[in-house]
RNA sequence: GCGAGGGUGGCGGAAUUGGUAGACGCGCUGGAUUUAGGAUCCAGUGGGCAACCGUGGGGGUUCGAUUCCCCCUCCUCGCACCA
């Protein structure tokens, strides 16, 4: 027998070619089969696949292959989230075109994915920068515009005066532009918005139905939507008839409101000081606060400051005069941009009141006793009994909170109100590499959408990107020039492009019908495949991408394009890939390859091993997937990723772990080849003849393993424990071949051995598909394993006839016995009490109780 | 500050409903094999000489707690002037 060595380089390309040639992963709608849509978050084509991607796709691939074997019609597509800033920046740097950079990256990354043996239906692949994709996004924009779900409004944005562009919050670093470090300004700008707030309540409510999502993602979504139930209260100005409306969740404390705080952006902020001695001071303050970027304004050490406007308003319940301040901590974006300040019961208001010497009135008295309004430095936030609140004194604050709303409504001083933290989604970007917003402005007819038959509005191919000066599209006269669709006179095109989150909000629908040209979605096919049964991706998308996708799905449903509200039934958020960092005193952080035997290869000094951190280029603790695959083959990488820990936990990349996985594959390789001779023409045991001794044990373990592996994958995604169980079976198979048990080499023994070996191969196949296909062939079968049904187990086979029973005295383990499975409770108890060790512990003591847990233990209480 | 999750050998991690704590792997130790190294195969491996002690610390419920309850502590993640 030729004992060929395990050589992944030979077998992996072979099977990848086979799967592709046989088109095993290409699927169509098949109503006879139950569908299963498995999706991993598609990547941005940044250049190379990194370990985080590898982990994501490997987890998905195991699930996909497992579900295929379970008989589902599995849709498992892949594509590219291809619009975005890096392409544009690379183009500016290299004086090339973003499309060139993007498609080159896609080609390279696709080849990387293909080397990983992933079960994708590549016929469905698309890139979102393809006009055939974004034309439907533009079409949808038009439908949304018609329904009022897309609208234009002005809003405050981070703006870099040097780059002449809007920056997202995360692109502002320490108050400066991430690219040129110029101080970022706040600027009012006309922007396109999607009205996601219309769905705030529905998105929030439906969270509770997302039972297949991780709890923390649900919590994050709920917090992001941020529902507050409270009231709006109108505070009349001292002069004139106008009112300042505030939103509050503590309307019960309205009698304690002693001053008013306005946001700097509040329309009344400047107006109220006009002509007053405070005018100049207020103006300066407002200008200063407005200029400060959001990051600084929301930072922890931001000092709470304010200025008096010189005007007053009246407390609508007490009639008391309340000075109106402009305060830097009041946000225009939340509520009404005005806050009734109740210093006794709000810490910020108390700090503010103490700083500027304002009145403090206690209106909620804690159960512990009265508060001293003159000396208190900590606001009382809890519940209690109402005081200083006129006819409402002595009510509980919780009760009063409801009553006061009725009262306010009756007197027309206020109303119940609900506020959400969620804001409408600003989608305008002053960028080239994005989907153009399909709008034309006409001096006569105003804002017009592009006619549907004129879609897509394609990005101009010839355009020099300079990185300076506003929307790049605005510098292309050919692009801007457009005829008004309504009157035919010259108009100009919208030059902003859409946020790239728009593309990723519906790509999963498009995978169902990527070749459909008559419309955005082919209803029939989408109905068959959607929703996604299992979505897998990084926790970093817990809020934005997932929330936007849920929003879009509702919009599509409202437009009758689809008939479901939630796109992702089950969600798995995989953990990060981490590795220790290495540092040299002289050369700083080191890449893994710069460390040999714990020493820096540049100077030979001992490298300092740092914390285990998320793999990142800046920490230099990155491992290149290509190098690893080259060295060990992809099956080893897949096995390591899956066997080290559960998928939702962070994975620590360890070279020793990789070695261990590689060794294990060598072990199963030998397991097959070393036994090949004896099991070559044997039919696997099928439970027909009776078994005893080692054969029975092996048969039993085989079926126990099948049961546990199936449950670990299906119920909990615990691939690591599933693999551990398979390893146990492999260890047992090795035991089975020991010389002293070779008398078992009877026909039934061989049949059981073959059954066990085949079970190992089949159970491992979703994890390490190449080596298992190869060994399956070595065993004399025709490919492919992925077309086999997932193995079932015999209930009878896992039934033990002898059960170990633990014996405890007072809850402490003292002995163990083995009893027959058919033993009665009484017999077990008697056997336990008769046990020598137990007698030592019970001698001379009164036995108070004997507790029996069937099949597990006996506990004797003395 | 608020919310969520977590703390188990030298290390990564098991223990599904309260019932054998430490599966499986890494590392380490010993043995076999080998000209040698590597690879491979086998065995051992929580601490303690023992009685015993052990799941971050303290208390509780229970015949019995890694698991349930209370208090404390530390770590990770998310959110955060949200009125």
mmCIF file with all atom_site columns, C-alpha atoms in Angstrom, chain A residues 39-197:
data_model
loop_
_atom_site.group_PDB
_atom_site.id
_atom_site.type_symbol
_atom_site.label_atom_id
_atom_site.label_alt_id
_atom_site.label_comp_id
_atom_site.label_asym_id
_atom_site.label_entity_id
_atom_site.label_seq_id
_atom_site.pdbx_PDB_ins_code
_atom_site.Cartn_x
_atom_site.Cartn_y
_atom_site.Cartn_z
_atom_site.occupancy
_atom_site.B_iso_or_equiv
_atom_site.pdbx_formal_charge
_atom_site.auth_seq_id
_atom_site.auth_comp_id
_atom_site.auth_asym_id
_atom_site.auth_atom_id
_atom_site.pdbx_PDB_model_num
ATOM 1   C CA . UNK A 1 39  ? -25.507 35.141 3.346   1.00 0.00 ? 39  UNK A CA 1
ATOM 2   C CA . UNK A 1 40  ? -22.298 36.641 4.580   1.00 0.00 ? 40  UNK A CA 1
ATOM 3   C CA . UNK A 1 41  ? -21.887 40.403 4.503   1.00 0.00 ? 41  UNK A CA 1
ATOM 4   C CA . UNK A 1 42  ? -20.313 41.250 1.163   1.00 0.00 ? 42  UNK A CA 1
ATOM 5   C CA . UNK A 1 43  ? -16.882 42.871 1.282   1.00 0.00 ? 43  UNK A CA 1
ATOM 6   C CA . UNK A 1 44  ? -15.648 46.241 0.220   1.00 0.00 ? 44  UNK A CA 1
ATOM 7   C CA . UNK A 1 45  ? -13.001 45.507 -2.440  1.00 0.00 ? 45  UNK A CA 1
ATOM 8   C CA . UNK A 1 46  ? -10.189 47.157 -0.555  1.00 0.00 ? 46  UNK A CA 1
ATOM 9   C CA . UNK A 1 47  ? -7.437  45.158 -2.234  1.00 0.00 ? 47  UNK A CA 1
ATOM 10  C CA . UNK A 1 48  ? -6.877  41.938 -0.328  1.00 0.00 ? 48  UNK A CA 1
ATOM 11  C CA . UNK A 1 49  ? -8.893  39.537 1.747   1.00 0.00 ? 49  UNK A CA 1
ATOM 12  C CA . UNK A 1 50  ? -7.930  39.709 5.428   1.00 0.00 ? 50  UNK A CA 1
ATOM 13  C CA . UNK A 1 51  ? -8.397  37.205 8.233   1.00 0.00 ? 51  UNK A CA 1
ATOM 14  C CA . UNK A 1 52  ? -11.655 38.811 9.351   1.00 0.00 ? 52  UNK A CA 1
ATOM 15  C CA . UNK A 1 53  ? -13.105 38.081 5.902   1.00 0.00 ? 53  UNK A CA 1
ATOM 16  C CA . UNK A 1 54  ? -11.723 34.565 5.979   1.00 0.00 ? 54  UNK A CA 1
ATOM 17  C CA . UNK A 1 55  ? -13.393 33.851 9.277   1.00 0.00 ? 55  UNK A CA 1
ATOM 18  C CA . UNK A 1 56  ? -16.685 35.299 8.093   1.00 0.00 ? 56  UNK A CA 1
ATOM 19  C CA . UNK A 1 57  ? -16.770 33.277 4.890   1.00 0.00 ? 57  UNK A CA 1
ATOM 20  C CA . UNK A 1 58  ? -15.545 30.054 6.429   1.00 0.00 ? 58  UNK A CA 1
ATOM 21  C CA . UNK A 1 59  ? -18.289 30.148 9.039   1.00 0.00 ? 59  UNK A CA 1
ATOM 22  C CA . UNK A 1 60  ? -20.798 30.777 6.269   1.00 0.00 ? 60  UNK A CA 1
ATOM 23  C CA . UNK A 1 61  ? -19.402 28.010 4.144   1.00 0.00 ? 61  UNK A CA 1
ATOM 24  C CA . UNK A 1 62  ? -19.752 25.411 6.883   1.00 0.00 ? 62  UNK A CA 1
ATOM 25  C CA . UNK A 1 63  ? -23.371 26.395 7.394   1.00 0.00 ? 63  UNK A CA 1
ATOM 26  C CA . UNK A 1 64  ? -24.046 26.353 3.657   1.00 0.00 ? 64  UNK A CA 1
ATOM 27  C CA . UNK A 1 65  ? -22.528 22.931 3.108   1.00 0.00 ? 65  UNK A CA 1
ATOM 28  C CA . UNK A 1 66  ? -24.247 21.562 6.188   1.00 0.00 ? 66  UNK A CA 1
ATOM 29  C CA . UNK A 1 67  ? -27.632 22.818 4.996   1.00 0.00 ? 67  UNK A CA 1
ATOM 30  C CA . UNK A 1 68  ? -27.031 21.450 1.499   1.00 0.00 ? 68  UNK A CA 1
ATOM 31  C CA . UNK A 1 69  ? -26.364 18.037 2.982   1.00 0.00 ? 69  UNK A CA 1
ATOM 32  C CA . UNK A 1 70  ? -29.508 18.368 5.048   1.00 0.00 ? 70  UNK A CA 1
ATOM 33  C CA . UNK A 1 71  ? -31.378 18.584 1.771   1.00 0.00 ? 71  UNK A CA 1
ATOM 34  C CA . UNK A 1 72  ? -32.091 22.285 1.533   1.00 0.00 ? 72  UNK A CA 1
ATOM 35  C CA . UNK A 1 73  ? -31.928 24.246 -1.686  1.00 0.00 ? 73  UNK A CA 1
ATOM 36  C CA . UNK A 1 74  ? -29.184 26.576 -0.514  1.00 0.00 ? 74  UNK A CA 1
ATOM 37  C CA . UNK A 1 75  ? -28.626 30.029 -1.974  1.00 0.00 ? 75  UNK A CA 1
ATOM 38  C CA . UNK A 1 76  ? -25.130 31.179 -1.090  1.00 0.00 ? 76  UNK A CA 1
ATOM 39  C CA . UNK A 1 77  ? -24.085 34.207 -3.123  1.00 0.00 ? 77  UNK A CA 1
ATOM 40  C CA . UNK A 1 78  ? -21.162 36.624 -3.102  1.00 0.00 ? 78  UNK A CA 1
ATOM 41  C CA . UNK A 1 79  ? -20.587 40.090 -4.509  1.00 0.00 ? 79  UNK A CA 1
ATOM 42  C CA . UNK A 1 80  ? -18.932 43.438 -3.948  1.00 0.00 ? 80  UNK A CA 1
ATOM 43  C CA . UNK A 1 81  ? -19.839 46.552 -2.018  1.00 0.00 ? 81  UNK A CA 1
ATOM 44  C CA . UNK A 1 82  ? -17.899 48.463 -4.602  1.00 0.00 ? 82  UNK A CA 1
ATOM 45  C CA . UNK A 1 83  ? -18.556 52.179 -4.138  1.00 0.00 ? 83  UNK A CA 1
ATOM 46  C CA . UNK A 1 84  ? -16.664 54.192 -1.556  1.00 0.00 ? 84  UNK A CA 1
ATOM 47  C CA . UNK A 1 85  ? -13.984 56.649 -0.660  1.00 0.00 ? 85  UNK A CA 1
ATOM 48  C CA . UNK A 1 86  ? -10.859 54.454 -0.712  1.00 0.00 ? 86  UNK A CA 1
ATOM 49  C CA . UNK A 1 87  ? -11.254 53.928 -4.457  1.00 0.00 ? 87  UNK A CA 1
ATOM 50  C CA . UNK A 1 88  ? -11.552 57.655 -4.961  1.00 0.00 ? 88  UNK A CA 1
ATOM 51  C CA . UNK A 1 89  ? -8.568  58.432 -2.776  1.00 0.00 ? 89  UNK A CA 1
ATOM 52  C CA . UNK A 1 90  ? -6.478  55.788 -4.524  1.00 0.00 ? 90  UNK A CA 1
ATOM 53  C CA . UNK A 1 91  ? -7.483  57.311 -7.847  1.00 0.00 ? 91  UNK A CA 1
ATOM 54  C CA . UNK A 1 92  ? -6.429  60.767 -6.708  1.00 0.00 ? 92  UNK A CA 1
ATOM 55  C CA . UNK A 1 93  ? -3.115  59.415 -5.509  1.00 0.00 ? 93  UNK A CA 1
ATOM 56  C CA . UNK A 1 94  ? -2.356  57.303 -8.588  1.00 0.00 ? 94  UNK A CA 1
ATOM 57  C CA . UNK A 1 95  ? -4.037  59.629 -11.087 1.00 0.00 ? 95  UNK A CA 1
ATOM 58  C CA . UNK A 1 96  ? -6.094  56.721 -12.351 1.00 0.00 ? 96  UNK A CA 1
ATOM 59  C CA . UNK A 1 97  ? -9.795  55.887 -12.319 1.00 0.00 ? 97  UNK A CA 1
ATOM 60  C CA . UNK A 1 98  ? -11.683 54.516 -9.302  1.00 0.00 ? 98  UNK A CA 1
ATOM 61  C CA . UNK A 1 99  ? -13.334 51.908 -11.522 1.00 0.00 ? 99  UNK A CA 1
ATOM 62  C CA . UNK A 1 100 ? -9.979  50.545 -12.599 1.00 0.00 ? 100 UNK A CA 1
ATOM 63  C CA . UNK A 1 101 ? -8.742  50.292 -9.043  1.00 0.00 ? 101 UNK A CA 1
ATOM 64  C CA . UNK A 1 102 ? -12.012 48.728 -7.892  1.00 0.00 ? 102 UNK A CA 1
ATOM 65  C CA . UNK A 1 103 ? -12.285 46.095 -10.615 1.00 0.00 ? 103 UNK A CA 1
ATOM 66  C CA . UNK A 1 104 ? -8.643  45.123 -10.250 1.00 0.00 ? 104 UNK A CA 1
ATOM 67  C CA . UNK A 1 105 ? -9.190  44.613 -6.561  1.00 0.00 ? 105 UNK A CA 1
ATOM 68  C CA . UNK A 1 106 ? -12.332 42.598 -7.221  1.00 0.00 ? 106 UNK A CA 1
ATOM 69  C CA . UNK A 1 107 ? -10.475 40.321 -9.623  1.00 0.00 ? 107 UNK A CA 1
ATOM 70  C CA . UNK A 1 108 ? -7.734  39.706 -7.125  1.00 0.00 ? 108 UNK A CA 1
ATOM 71  C CA . UNK A 1 109 ? -10.034 39.161 -4.163  1.00 0.00 ? 109 UNK A CA 1
ATOM 72  C CA . UNK A 1 110 ? -12.262 36.827 -6.173  1.00 0.00 ? 110 UNK A CA 1
ATOM 73  C CA . UNK A 1 111 ? -9.233  34.684 -6.952  1.00 0.00 ? 111 UNK A CA 1
ATOM 74  C CA . UNK A 1 112 ? -8.420  34.628 -3.243  1.00 0.00 ? 112 UNK A CA 1
ATOM 75  C CA . UNK A 1 113 ? -11.933 33.520 -2.366  1.00 0.00 ? 113 UNK A CA 1
ATOM 76  C CA . UNK A 1 114 ? -11.830 30.812 -4.998  1.00 0.00 ? 114 UNK A CA 1
ATOM 77  C CA . UNK A 1 115 ? -8.728  29.389 -3.363  1.00 0.00 ? 115 UNK A CA 1
ATOM 78  C CA . UNK A 1 116 ? -10.673 29.000 -0.155  1.00 0.00 ? 116 UNK A CA 1
ATOM 79  C CA . UNK A 1 117 ? -13.076 26.420 -1.537  1.00 0.00 ? 117 UNK A CA 1
ATOM 80  C CA . UNK A 1 118 ? -16.199 28.386 -0.697  1.00 0.00 ? 118 UNK A CA 1
ATOM 81  C CA . UNK A 1 119 ? -19.524 27.119 -1.943  1.00 0.00 ? 119 UNK A CA 1
ATOM 82  C CA . UNK A 1 120 ? -20.695 30.265 -3.731  1.00 0.00 ? 120 UNK A CA 1
ATOM 83  C CA . UNK A 1 121 ? -23.022 30.457 -6.652  1.00 0.00 ? 121 UNK A CA 1
ATOM 84  C CA . UNK A 1 122 ? -20.699 32.717 -8.635  1.00 0.00 ? 122 UNK A CA 1
ATOM 85  C CA . UNK A 1 123 ? -23.254 33.169 -11.395 1.00 0.00 ? 123 UNK A CA 1
ATOM 86  C CA . UNK A 1 124 ? -25.031 35.651 -9.127  1.00 0.00 ? 124 UNK A CA 1
ATOM 87  C CA . UNK A 1 125 ? -21.999 37.827 -8.450  1.00 0.00 ? 125 UNK A CA 1
ATOM 88  C CA . UNK A 1 126 ? -22.299 41.560 -9.011  1.00 0.00 ? 126 UNK A CA 1
ATOM 89  C CA . UNK A 1 127 ? -20.573 44.769 -7.991  1.00 0.00 ? 127 UNK A CA 1
ATOM 90  C CA . UNK A 1 128 ? -22.686 47.656 -6.747  1.00 0.00 ? 128 UNK A CA 1
ATOM 91  C CA . UNK A 1 129 ? -20.741 50.135 -8.904  1.00 0.00 ? 129 UNK A CA 1
ATOM 92  C CA . UNK A 1 130 ? -22.181 48.461 -11.999 1.00 0.00 ? 130 UNK A CA 1
ATOM 93  C CA . UNK A 1 131 ? -24.740 50.826 -13.581 1.00 0.00 ? 131 UNK A CA 1
ATOM 94  C CA . UNK A 1 132 ? -27.022 47.809 -14.010 1.00 0.00 ? 132 UNK A CA 1
ATOM 95  C CA . UNK A 1 133 ? -27.138 47.616 -10.228 1.00 0.00 ? 133 UNK A CA 1
ATOM 96  C CA . UNK A 1 134 ? -27.359 51.243 -9.254  1.00 0.00 ? 134 UNK A CA 1
ATOM 97  C CA . UNK A 1 135 ? -29.925 52.064 -11.926 1.00 0.00 ? 135 UNK A CA 1
ATOM 98  C CA . UNK A 1 136 ? -32.473 50.284 -9.735  1.00 0.00 ? 136 UNK A CA 1
ATOM 99  C CA . UNK A 1 137 ? -31.272 52.133 -6.716  1.00 0.00 ? 137 UNK A CA 1
ATOM 100 C CA . UNK A 1 138 ? -31.891 55.349 -8.616  1.00 0.00 ? 138 UNK A CA 1
ATOM 101 C CA . UNK A 1 139 ? -35.289 54.044 -9.672  1.00 0.00 ? 139 UNK A CA 1
ATOM 102 C CA . UNK A 1 140 ? -36.110 53.326 -6.048  1.00 0.00 ? 140 UNK A CA 1
ATOM 103 C CA . UNK A 1 141 ? -34.952 56.789 -5.067  1.00 0.00 ? 141 UNK A CA 1
ATOM 104 C CA . UNK A 1 142 ? -37.512 58.219 -7.504  1.00 0.00 ? 142 UNK A CA 1
ATOM 105 C CA . UNK A 1 143 ? -40.286 56.071 -6.012  1.00 0.00 ? 143 UNK A CA 1
ATOM 106 C CA . UNK A 1 144 ? -39.268 57.201 -2.565  1.00 0.00 ? 144 UNK A CA 1
ATOM 107 C CA . UNK A 1 145 ? -39.222 60.811 -3.680  1.00 0.00 ? 145 UNK A CA 1
ATOM 108 C CA . UNK A 1 146 ? -42.756 60.450 -5.031  1.00 0.00 ? 146 UNK A CA 1
ATOM 109 C CA . UNK A 1 147 ? -43.909 59.096 -1.687  1.00 0.00 ? 147 UNK A CA 1
ATOM 110 C CA . UNK A 1 148 ? -42.148 61.807 0.251   1.00 0.00 ? 148 UNK A CA 1
ATOM 111 C CA . UNK A 1 149 ? -39.703 59.288 1.728   1.00 0.00 ? 149 UNK A CA 1
ATOM 112 C CA . UNK A 1 150 ? -36.784 61.073 0.043   1.00 0.00 ? 150 UNK A CA 1
ATOM 113 C CA . UNK A 1 151 ? -36.621 64.804 0.591   1.00 0.00 ? 151 UNK A CA 1
ATOM 114 C CA . UNK A 1 152 ? -34.165 67.659 0.567   1.00 0.00 ? 152 UNK A CA 1
ATOM 115 C CA . UNK A 1 153 ? -33.487 69.746 3.621   1.00 0.00 ? 153 UNK A CA 1
ATOM 116 C CA . UNK A 1 154 ? -30.714 71.783 5.113   1.00 0.00 ? 154 UNK A CA 1
ATOM 117 C CA . UNK A 1 155 ? -28.761 70.420 8.011   1.00 0.00 ? 155 UNK A CA 1
ATOM 118 C CA . UNK A 1 156 ? -25.581 70.970 9.915   1.00 0.00 ? 156 UNK A CA 1
ATOM 119 C CA . UNK A 1 157 ? -22.652 68.920 8.716   1.00 0.00 ? 157 UNK A CA 1
ATOM 120 C CA . UNK A 1 158 ? -18.933 68.591 9.327   1.00 0.00 ? 158 UNK A CA 1
ATOM 121 C CA . UNK A 1 159 ? -17.239 70.515 6.564   1.00 0.00 ? 159 UNK A CA 1
ATOM 122 C CA . UNK A 1 160 ? -13.596 70.786 5.646   1.00 0.00 ? 160 UNK A CA 1
ATOM 123 C CA . UNK A 1 161 ? -12.986 74.203 4.096   1.00 0.00 ? 161 UNK A CA 1
ATOM 124 C CA . UNK A 1 162 ? -9.764  73.036 2.481   1.00 0.00 ? 162 UNK A CA 1
ATOM 125 C CA . UNK A 1 163 ? -11.133 69.875 0.824   1.00 0.00 ? 163 UNK A CA 1
ATOM 126 C CA . UNK A 1 164 ? -14.453 71.586 0.218   1.00 0.00 ? 164 UNK A CA 1
ATOM 127 C CA . UNK A 1 165 ? -16.354 68.529 1.258   1.00 0.00 ? 165 UNK A CA 1
ATOM 128 C CA . UNK A 1 166 ? -18.650 67.120 3.879   1.00 0.00 ? 166 UNK A CA 1
ATOM 129 C CA . UNK A 1 167 ? -17.083 64.693 6.301   1.00 0.00 ? 167 UNK A CA 1
ATOM 130 C CA . UNK A 1 168 ? -18.797 61.935 8.197   1.00 0.00 ? 168 UNK A CA 1
ATOM 131 C CA . UNK A 1 169 ? -18.368 62.033 11.978  1.00 0.00 ? 169 UNK A CA 1
ATOM 132 C CA . UNK A 1 170 ? -15.853 59.225 11.829  1.00 0.00 ? 170 UNK A CA 1
ATOM 133 C CA . UNK A 1 171 ? -13.786 61.163 9.300   1.00 0.00 ? 171 UNK A CA 1
ATOM 134 C CA . UNK A 1 172 ? -13.185 63.953 11.778  1.00 0.00 ? 172 UNK A CA 1
ATOM 135 C CA . UNK A 1 173 ? -10.096 63.279 13.870  1.00 0.00 ? 173 UNK A CA 1
ATOM 136 C CA . UNK A 1 174 ? -9.446  65.484 16.859  1.00 0.00 ? 174 UNK A CA 1
ATOM 137 C CA . UNK A 1 175 ? -11.469 68.299 15.347  1.00 0.00 ? 175 UNK A CA 1
ATOM 138 C CA . UNK A 1 176 ? -9.491  68.236 12.103  1.00 0.00 ? 176 UNK A CA 1
ATOM 139 C CA . UNK A 1 177 ? -9.958  66.740 8.662   1.00 0.00 ? 177 UNK A CA 1
ATOM 140 C CA . UNK A 1 178 ? -8.546  63.219 8.525   1.00 0.00 ? 178 UNK A CA 1
ATOM 141 C CA . UNK A 1 179 ? -6.783  63.997 5.274   1.00 0.00 ? 179 UNK A CA 1
ATOM 142 C CA . UNK A 1 180 ? -5.468  67.548 5.526   1.00 0.00 ? 180 UNK A CA 1
ATOM 143 C CA . UNK A 1 181 ? -5.857  68.256 9.265   1.00 0.00 ? 181 UNK A CA 1
ATOM 144 C CA . UNK A 1 182 ? -7.654  71.538 8.588   1.00 0.00 ? 182 UNK A CA 1
ATOM 145 C CA . UNK A 1 183 ? -10.046 72.437 11.397  1.00 0.00 ? 183 UNK A CA 1
ATOM 146 C CA . UNK A 1 184 ? -13.457 71.126 10.526  1.00 0.00 ? 184 UNK A CA 1
ATOM 147 C CA . UNK A 1 185 ? -16.358 73.566 10.518  1.00 0.00 ? 185 UNK A CA 1
ATOM 148 C CA . UNK A 1 186 ? -20.033 73.092 11.053  1.00 0.00 ? 186 UNK A CA 1
ATOM 149 C CA . UNK A 1 187 ? -21.917 74.146 8.004   1.00 0.00 ? 187 UNK A CA 1
ATOM 150 C CA . UNK A 1 188 ? -25.544 74.371 6.983   1.00 0.00 ? 188 UNK A CA 1
ATOM 151 C CA . UNK A 1 189 ? -25.922 72.442 3.759   1.00 0.00 ? 189 UNK A CA 1
ATOM 152 C CA . UNK A 1 190 ? -28.778 71.287 1.567   1.00 0.00 ? 190 UNK A CA 1
ATOM 153 C CA . UNK A 1 191 ? -28.833 67.506 1.746   1.00 0.00 ? 191 UNK A CA 1
ATOM 154 C CA . UNK A 1 192 ? -30.985 64.634 0.589   1.00 0.00 ? 192 UNK A CA 1
ATOM 155 C CA . UNK A 1 193 ? -32.588 62.591 3.345   1.00 0.00 ? 193 UNK A CA 1
ATOM 156 C CA . UNK A 1 194 ? -34.430 59.314 3.615   1.00 0.00 ? 194 UNK A CA 1
ATOM 157 C CA . UNK A 1 195 ? -37.265 59.431 6.068   1.00 0.00 ? 195 UNK A CA 1
ATOM 158 C CA . UNK A 1 196 ? -36.293 56.510 8.270   1.00 0.00 ? 196 UNK A CA 1
ATOM 159 C CA . UNK A 1 197 ? -37.905 58.212 11.286  1.00 0.00 ? 197 UNK A CA 1
#
